[in-house]
């Protein structure tokens, strides 16, 4: 499958990985918009939040717990941070593999 995030999770493409287990990988965004900006993805190819299926419930829950853990490791948990998933053209989704942006390390505004 021609998906850059599948290639990152298969180690066919390099990435600055900050967390990995058998189901999830978290790596630094190549174009960060804040001092801390990582992308948390399931290794399973799911195109977006709208393609999550009932059988993915445990995986998506696990992904949220990983976001908690990574936020602590990055040291943004006390000051706060933002988790965003873009969906479709109006959401400006550019990579069609489910990913959650974890953004922090500075004061965010609603327009980021
Ligand atoms: P979205 O626009 O929500 O689909 O987000 C895709 C994100 O992936 C953008 O913030 C890009 O900067 C990031 N991105 C694209 N290619 C790579 C890559 N090879 N490694 C890390 N981040 C990437």
Tab-separated table of N, CA and C and ligand atoms in Angstrom:
chain	number	residue	atom	x	y	z
A	1	UNK	N	0.843	-1.201	0.000
A	1	UNK	CA	0.000	0.000	0.000
A	1	UNK	C	0.876	1.248	0.000
A	2	UNK	N	0.511	2.216	-0.831
A	2	UNK	CA	1.332	3.415	-0.957
A	2	UNK	C	0.901	4.454	0.081
A	3	UNK	N	1.273	4.199	1.325
A	3	UNK	CA	0.874	5.088	2.425
A	3	UNK	C	2.138	5.430	3.208
A	4	UNK	N	2.456	6.730	3.313
A	4	UNK	CA	3.733	7.074	3.967
A	4	UNK	C	3.749	6.679	5.441
A	5	UNK	N	2.596	6.724	6.099
A	5	UNK	CA	2.608	6.361	7.517
A	5	UNK	C	2.714	4.841	7.701
A	6	UNK	N	2.165	4.059	6.767
A	6	UNK	CA	2.420	2.603	6.804
A	6	UNK	C	3.908	2.348	6.598
A	7	UNK	N	4.528	3.114	5.685
A	7	UNK	CA	5.967	2.923	5.430
A	7	UNK	C	6.786	3.291	6.662
A	8	UNK	N	6.372	4.331	7.384
A	8	UNK	CA	7.078	4.683	8.625
A	8	UNK	C	6.910	3.563	9.645
A	9	UNK	N	5.685	3.040	9.770
A	9	UNK	CA	5.489	1.990	10.782
A	9	UNK	C	6.179	0.689	10.389
A	10	UNK	N	6.372	0.452	9.071
A	10	UNK	CA	7.116	-0.741	8.602
A	10	UNK	C	8.618	-0.509	8.522
A	11	UNK	N	9.071	0.701	8.881
A	11	UNK	CA	10.498	1.078	8.845
A	11	UNK	C	11.043	1.114	7.423
A	12	UNK	N	10.152	1.330	6.450
A	12	UNK	CA	10.611	1.541	5.069
A	12	UNK	C	10.995	2.999	4.857
A	13	UNK	N	10.497	3.868	5.731
A	13	UNK	CA	10.851	5.294	5.690
A	13	UNK	C	11.335	5.679	7.084
A	14	UNK	N	12.350	6.556	7.169
A	14	UNK	CA	12.844	6.956	8.489
A	14	UNK	C	11.894	7.921	9.182
A	15	UNK	N	11.947	7.916	10.499
A	15	UNK	CA	11.176	8.880	11.281
A	15	UNK	C	11.857	9.011	12.631
A	16	UNK	N	11.586	10.132	13.281
A	16	UNK	CA	12.120	10.352	14.623
A	16	UNK	C	11.074	9.809	15.611
A	17	UNK	N	11.256	8.549	15.970
A	17	UNK	CA	10.251	7.825	16.768
A	17	UNK	C	10.430	8.144	18.253
A	18	UNK	N	9.335	8.516	18.906
A	18	UNK	CA	9.416	8.805	20.345
A	18	UNK	C	8.755	7.713	21.192
A	19	UNK	N	7.948	6.853	20.552
A	19	UNK	CA	7.293	5.760	21.289
A	19	UNK	C	6.885	4.704	20.261
A	20	UNK	N	6.983	3.448	20.659
A	20	UNK	CA	6.506	2.374	19.771
A	20	UNK	C	6.140	1.155	20.598
A	21	UNK	N	5.033	0.515	20.219
A	21	UNK	CA	4.727	-0.818	20.738
A	21	UNK	C	4.180	-1.638	19.577
A	22	UNK	N	3.557	-2.765	19.881
A	22	UNK	CA	3.115	-3.639	18.778
A	22	UNK	C	1.936	-3.067	17.989
A	23	UNK	N	1.218	-2.097	18.560
A	23	UNK	CA	0.016	-1.577	17.889
A	23	UNK	C	0.104	-0.138	17.424
A	24	UNK	N	1.017	0.608	18.031
A	24	UNK	CA	1.033	2.066	17.876
A	24	UNK	C	2.455	2.557	17.691
A	25	UNK	N	2.594	3.640	16.923
A	25	UNK	CA	3.898	4.298	16.806
A	25	UNK	C	3.676	5.809	16.882
A	26	UNK	N	4.590	6.491	17.545
A	26	UNK	CA	4.508	7.947	17.696
A	26	UNK	C	5.839	8.527	17.229
A	27	UNK	N	5.759	9.499	16.338
A	27	UNK	CA	6.996	10.082	15.781
A	27	UNK	C	6.823	11.583	15.617
A	28	UNK	N	7.944	12.271	15.515
A	28	UNK	CA	7.914	13.732	15.388
A	28	UNK	C	7.414	14.140	14.015
A	29	UNK	N	6.547	15.171	13.991
A	29	UNK	CA	6.062	15.705	12.722
A	29	UNK	C	7.236	16.362	11.997
A	30	UNK	N	7.294	16.139	10.690
A	30	UNK	CA	8.398	16.660	9.878
A	30	UNK	C	8.330	18.183	9.739
A	31	UNK	N	7.149	18.757	9.939
A	31	UNK	CA	6.981	20.214	9.868
A	31	UNK	C	6.279	20.694	11.133
A	32	UNK	N	7.012	20.704	12.256
A	32	UNK	CA	6.370	21.009	13.543
A	32	UNK	C	5.841	22.438	13.594
A	33	UNK	N	4.689	22.600	14.231
A	33	UNK	CA	4.121	23.947	14.398
A	33	UNK	C	4.247	24.433	15.837
A	34	UNK	N	4.924	23.659	16.666
A	34	UNK	CA	5.124	24.023	18.071
A	34	UNK	C	6.368	23.275	18.551
A	35	UNK	N	6.929	23.682	19.701
A	35	UNK	CA	8.141	23.008	20.180
A	35	UNK	C	7.971	21.485	20.309
A	36	UNK	N	6.782	21.055	20.693
A	36	UNK	CA	6.496	19.610	20.724
A	36	UNK	C	5.348	19.344	19.749
A	37	UNK	N	5.609	18.542	18.742
A	37	UNK	CA	4.582	18.199	17.753
A	37	UNK	C	4.887	16.798	17.249
A	38	UNK	N	4.100	15.847	17.743
A	38	UNK	CA	4.283	14.454	17.329
A	38	UNK	C	2.979	13.922	16.755
A	39	UNK	N	3.093	12.831	16.017
A	39	UNK	CA	1.935	12.175	15.406
A	39	UNK	C	1.831	10.771	15.977
A	40	UNK	N	0.663	10.438	16.521
A	40	UNK	CA	0.421	9.105	17.071
A	40	UNK	C	-0.485	8.367	16.102
A	41	UNK	N	-0.018	7.205	15.642
A	41	UNK	CA	-0.791	6.446	14.637
A	41	UNK	C	-0.940	4.990	15.065
A	42	UNK	N	-2.042	4.358	14.641
A	42	UNK	CA	-2.107	2.908	14.785
A	42	UNK	C	-1.254	2.291	13.672
A	43	UNK	N	-0.618	1.176	13.941
A	43	UNK	CA	0.136	0.501	12.864
A	43	UNK	C	-0.831	-0.043	11.812
A	44	UNK	N	-2.014	-0.408	12.241
A	44	UNK	CA	-3.058	-0.852	11.304
A	44	UNK	C	-3.460	0.323	10.409
A	45	UNK	N	-3.603	0.082	9.119
A	45	UNK	CA	-4.011	1.160	8.215
A	45	UNK	C	-5.509	1.415	8.353
A	46	UNK	N	-5.827	2.561	8.941
A	46	UNK	CA	-7.213	3.040	9.042
A	46	UNK	C	-7.168	4.425	8.406
A	47	UNK	N	-7.948	4.694	7.339
A	47	UNK	CA	-7.774	5.957	6.604
A	47	UNK	C	-8.056	7.235	7.401
A	48	UNK	N	-9.015	7.210	8.303
A	48	UNK	CA	-9.309	8.404	9.102
A	48	UNK	C	-10.217	7.986	10.251
A	49	UNK	N	-10.551	8.950	11.100
A	49	UNK	CA	-11.484	8.678	12.207
A	49	UNK	C	-12.793	8.095	11.670
A	50	UNK	N	-13.216	8.525	10.494
A	50	UNK	CA	-14.484	8.067	9.942
A	50	UNK	C	-14.441	6.604	9.490
A	51	UNK	N	-13.255	6.026	9.427
A	51	UNK	CA	-13.135	4.621	9.000
A	51	UNK	C	-12.911	3.687	10.188
A	52	UNK	N	-12.908	4.235	11.406
A	52	UNK	CA	-12.751	3.383	12.587
A	52	UNK	C	-13.968	2.455	12.691
A	53	UNK	N	-13.716	1.178	12.935
A	53	UNK	CA	-14.776	0.171	13.027
A	53	UNK	C	-14.952	-0.276	14.480
A	54	UNK	N	-16.096	-0.870	14.798
A	54	UNK	CA	-16.295	-1.343	16.177
A	54	UNK	C	-15.142	-2.231	16.672
A	55	UNK	N	-14.551	-3.045	15.797
A	55	UNK	CA	-13.461	-3.929	16.250
A	55	UNK	C	-12.164	-3.159	16.560
A	56	UNK	N	-12.141	-1.865	16.217
A	56	UNK	CA	-10.952	-1.044	16.505
A	56	UNK	C	-11.056	-0.333	17.859
A	57	UNK	N	-12.155	-0.570	18.592
A	57	UNK	CA	-12.391	0.185	19.832
A	57	UNK	C	-11.221	0.081	20.811
A	58	UNK	N	-10.704	-1.132	20.980
A	58	UNK	CA	-9.617	-1.326	21.940
A	58	UNK	C	-8.346	-0.611	21.468
A	59	UNK	N	-8.082	-0.712	20.176
A	59	UNK	CA	-6.904	-0.068	19.585
A	59	UNK	C	-6.974	1.453	19.765
A	60	UNK	N	-8.141	2.032	19.509
A	60	UNK	CA	-8.298	3.489	19.623
A	60	UNK	C	-8.190	3.919	21.091
A	61	UNK	N	-8.726	3.111	21.987
A	61	UNK	CA	-8.580	3.398	23.424
A	61	UNK	C	-7.110	3.351	23.825
A	62	UNK	N	-6.415	2.333	23.336
A	62	UNK	CA	-4.983	2.188	23.629
A	62	UNK	C	-4.210	3.403	23.113
A	63	UNK	N	-4.560	3.853	21.918
A	63	UNK	CA	-3.900	5.026	21.326
A	63	UNK	C	-4.048	6.252	22.241
A	64	UNK	N	-5.197	6.406	22.856
A	64	UNK	CA	-5.399	7.529	23.769
A	64	UNK	C	-4.520	7.398	25.024
A	65	UNK	N	-4.382	6.167	25.529
A	65	UNK	CA	-3.512	5.979	26.693
A	65	UNK	C	-2.057	6.247	26.326
A	66	UNK	N	-1.684	5.898	25.088
A	66	UNK	CA	-0.326	6.203	24.612
A	66	UNK	C	-0.139	7.722	24.524
A	67	UNK	N	-1.163	8.439	24.069
A	67	UNK	CA	-1.069	9.903	24.010
A	67	UNK	C	-0.805	10.476	25.411
A	68	UNK	N	-1.489	9.935	26.411
A	68	UNK	CA	-1.250	10.361	27.805
A	68	UNK	C	0.203	10.150	28.205
A	69	UNK	N	0.678	8.958	27.931
A	69	UNK	CA	2.041	8.572	28.324
A	69	UNK	C	3.071	9.468	27.623
A	70	UNK	N	2.882	9.686	26.316
A	70	UNK	CA	3.830	10.502	25.549
A	70	UNK	C	3.778	11.954	26.019
A	71	UNK	N	2.576	12.463	26.337
A	71	UNK	CA	2.463	13.842	26.834
A	71	UNK	C	3.293	14.004	28.109
A	72	UNK	N	3.259	13.003	28.969
A	72	UNK	CA	4.074	13.051	30.198
A	72	UNK	C	5.551	13.009	29.849
A	73	UNK	N	5.915	12.097	28.945
A	73	UNK	CA	7.332	11.963	28.577
A	73	UNK	C	7.869	13.235	27.927
A	74	UNK	N	7.032	13.918	27.161
A	74	UNK	CA	7.466	15.168	26.508
A	74	UNK	C	7.419	16.348	27.482
A	75	UNK	N	6.797	16.148	28.640
A	75	UNK	CA	6.751	17.194	29.663
A	75	UNK	C	5.727	18.277	29.383
A	76	UNK	N	4.673	17.935	28.618
A	76	UNK	CA	3.638	18.945	28.316
A	76	UNK	C	2.353	18.705	29.111
A	77	UNK	N	2.341	17.659	29.940
A	77	UNK	CA	1.095	17.268	30.609
A	77	UNK	C	0.606	18.313	31.609
A	78	UNK	N	1.512	19.007	32.279
A	78	UNK	CA	1.060	19.965	33.299
A	78	UNK	C	0.594	21.277	32.683
A	79	UNK	N	1.336	21.792	31.715
A	79	UNK	CA	0.943	23.058	31.080
A	79	UNK	C	-0.219	22.862	30.099
A	80	UNK	N	-0.362	21.665	29.588
A	80	UNK	CA	-1.437	21.374	28.648
A	80	UNK	C	-0.946	21.331	27.218
A	81	UNK	N	-1.793	20.812	26.381
A	81	UNK	CA	-1.420	20.568	24.978
A	81	UNK	C	-2.702	20.339	24.199
A	82	UNK	N	-2.585	20.058	22.923
A	82	UNK	CA	-3.765	19.818	22.095
A	82	UNK	C	-3.586	18.527	21.302
A	83	UNK	N	-4.676	17.777	21.157
A	83	UNK	CA	-4.699	16.587	20.307
A	83	UNK	C	-5.710	16.845	19.201
A	84	UNK	N	-5.265	16.674	17.964
A	84	UNK	CA	-6.097	17.008	16.798
A	84	UNK	C	-6.039	15.865	15.804
A	85	UNK	N	-7.185	15.539	15.232
A	85	UNK	CA	-7.177	14.648	14.070
A	85	UNK	C	-7.971	15.314	12.951
A	86	UNK	N	-7.324	15.514	11.816
A	86	UNK	CA	-7.960	16.166	10.677
A	86	UNK	C	-8.657	15.112	9.821
A	87	UNK	N	-9.825	15.477	9.305
A	87	UNK	CA	-10.630	14.528	8.520
A	87	UNK	C	-11.089	15.208	7.237
A	88	UNK	N	-10.704	14.619	6.110
A	88	UNK	CA	-11.228	15.060	4.815
A	88	UNK	C	-10.773	16.444	4.387
A	89	UNK	N	-11.312	16.929	3.250
A	89	UNK	CA	-10.854	18.198	2.666
A	89	UNK	C	-11.080	19.416	3.568
A	90	UNK	N	-12.238	19.556	4.172
A	90	UNK	CA	-12.457	20.715	5.041
A	90	UNK	C	-11.600	20.637	6.297
A	91	UNK	N	-11.289	19.420	6.720
A	91	UNK	CA	-10.394	19.250	7.872
A	91	UNK	C	-8.930	19.389	7.504
A	92	UNK	N	-8.653	19.532	6.212
A	92	UNK	CA	-7.283	19.647	5.681
A	92	UNK	C	-6.439	18.421	6.006
A	93	UNK	N	-7.071	17.252	5.919
A	93	UNK	CA	-6.305	16.010	6.067
A	93	UNK	C	-5.456	15.825	4.815
A	94	UNK	N	-4.149	15.575	5.007
A	94	UNK	CA	-3.258	15.379	3.855
A	94	UNK	C	-2.698	13.965	3.786
A	95	UNK	N	-2.671	13.261	4.921
A	95	UNK	CA	-2.196	11.875	4.930
A	95	UNK	C	-3.369	11.010	5.388
A	96	UNK	N	-3.728	10.050	4.534
A	96	UNK	CA	-4.961	9.294	4.765
A	96	UNK	C	-4.697	7.983	5.516
A	97	UNK	N	-4.064	8.169	6.659
A	97	UNK	CA	-3.829	7.107	7.635
A	97	UNK	C	-4.098	7.772	8.978
A	98	UNK	N	-5.046	7.234	9.738
A	98	UNK	CA	-5.454	7.858	11.004
A	98	UNK	C	-4.245	8.315	11.820
A	99	UNK	N	-4.243	9.578	12.216
A	99	UNK	CA	-3.159	10.086	13.062
A	99	UNK	C	-3.696	11.199	13.951
A	100	UNK	N	-3.161	11.239	15.145
A	100	UNK	CA	-3.499	12.278	16.102
A	100	UNK	C	-2.260	13.153	16.284
A	101	UNK	N	-2.420	14.446	15.986
A	101	UNK	CA	-1.343	15.405	16.262
A	101	UNK	C	-1.373	15.688	17.765
A	102	UNK	N	-0.240	15.567	18.434
A	102	UNK	CA	-0.105	16.021	19.818
A	102	UNK	C	0.800	17.248	19.742
A	103	UNK	N	0.240	18.406	20.119
A	103	UNK	CA	0.916	19.692	19.908
A	103	UNK	C	1.002	20.418	21.243
A	104	UNK	N	2.199	20.853	21.595
A	104	UNK	CA	2.346	21.569	22.866
A	104	UNK	C	3.701	22.241	22.974
A	105	UNK	N	3.994	22.709	24.187
A	105	UNK	CA	5.271	23.362	24.431
A	105	UNK	C	5.211	24.865	24.254
A	106	UNK	N	4.045	25.389	23.921
A	106	UNK	CA	3.831	26.842	23.866
A	106	UNK	C	2.343	27.098	24.043
A	107	UNK	N	2.006	28.361	24.318
A	107	UNK	CA	0.586	28.723	24.402
A	107	UNK	C	-0.052	28.573	23.019
A	108	UNK	N	-1.122	27.829	22.947
A	108	UNK	CA	-1.853	27.660	21.687
A	108	UNK	C	-3.065	28.574	21.679
A	109	UNK	N	-3.421	29.039	20.493
A	109	UNK	CA	-4.663	29.780	20.294
A	109	UNK	C	-5.608	28.865	19.524
A	110	UNK	N	-6.864	29.277	19.372
A	110	UNK	CA	-7.792	28.402	18.681
A	110	UNK	C	-7.370	28.188	17.227
A	111	UNK	N	-6.743	29.220	16.612
A	111	UNK	CA	-6.220	29.037	15.250
A	111	UNK	C	-4.784	28.500	15.273
A	112	UNK	N	-4.370	27.966	16.403
A	112	UNK	CA	-3.063	27.345	16.667
A	112	UNK	C	-1.992	28.411	16.898
B	1	LIG	P1	-2.691	16.054	8.249
B	1	LIG	O1	-2.584	17.316	7.441
B	1	LIG	O2	-3.520	16.160	9.467
B	1	LIG	O3	-3.053	14.885	7.372
B	1	LIG	O4	-1.247	15.832	8.832
B	1	LIG	C1	-0.214	15.183	8.169
B	1	LIG	C2	1.023	15.566	8.911
B	1	LIG	O5	2.042	14.649	8.550
B	1	LIG	C3	1.579	16.966	8.583
B	1	LIG	O6	1.654	17.737	9.775
B	1	LIG	C4	2.950	16.684	7.979
B	1	LIG	O7	3.905	17.642	8.350
B	1	LIG	C5	3.266	15.308	8.542
B	1	LIG	N1	4.153	14.500	7.745
B	1	LIG	C6	4.076	14.240	6.421
B	1	LIG	N2	5.064	13.407	6.053
B	1	LIG	C7	5.779	13.123	7.163
B	1	LIG	C8	6.923	12.320	7.427
B	1	LIG	N3	7.541	11.632	6.467
B	1	LIG	N4	7.378	12.272	8.697
B	1	LIG	C9	6.782	12.969	9.676
B	1	LIG	N5	5.692	13.735	9.490
B	1	LIG	C10	5.204	13.819	8.250
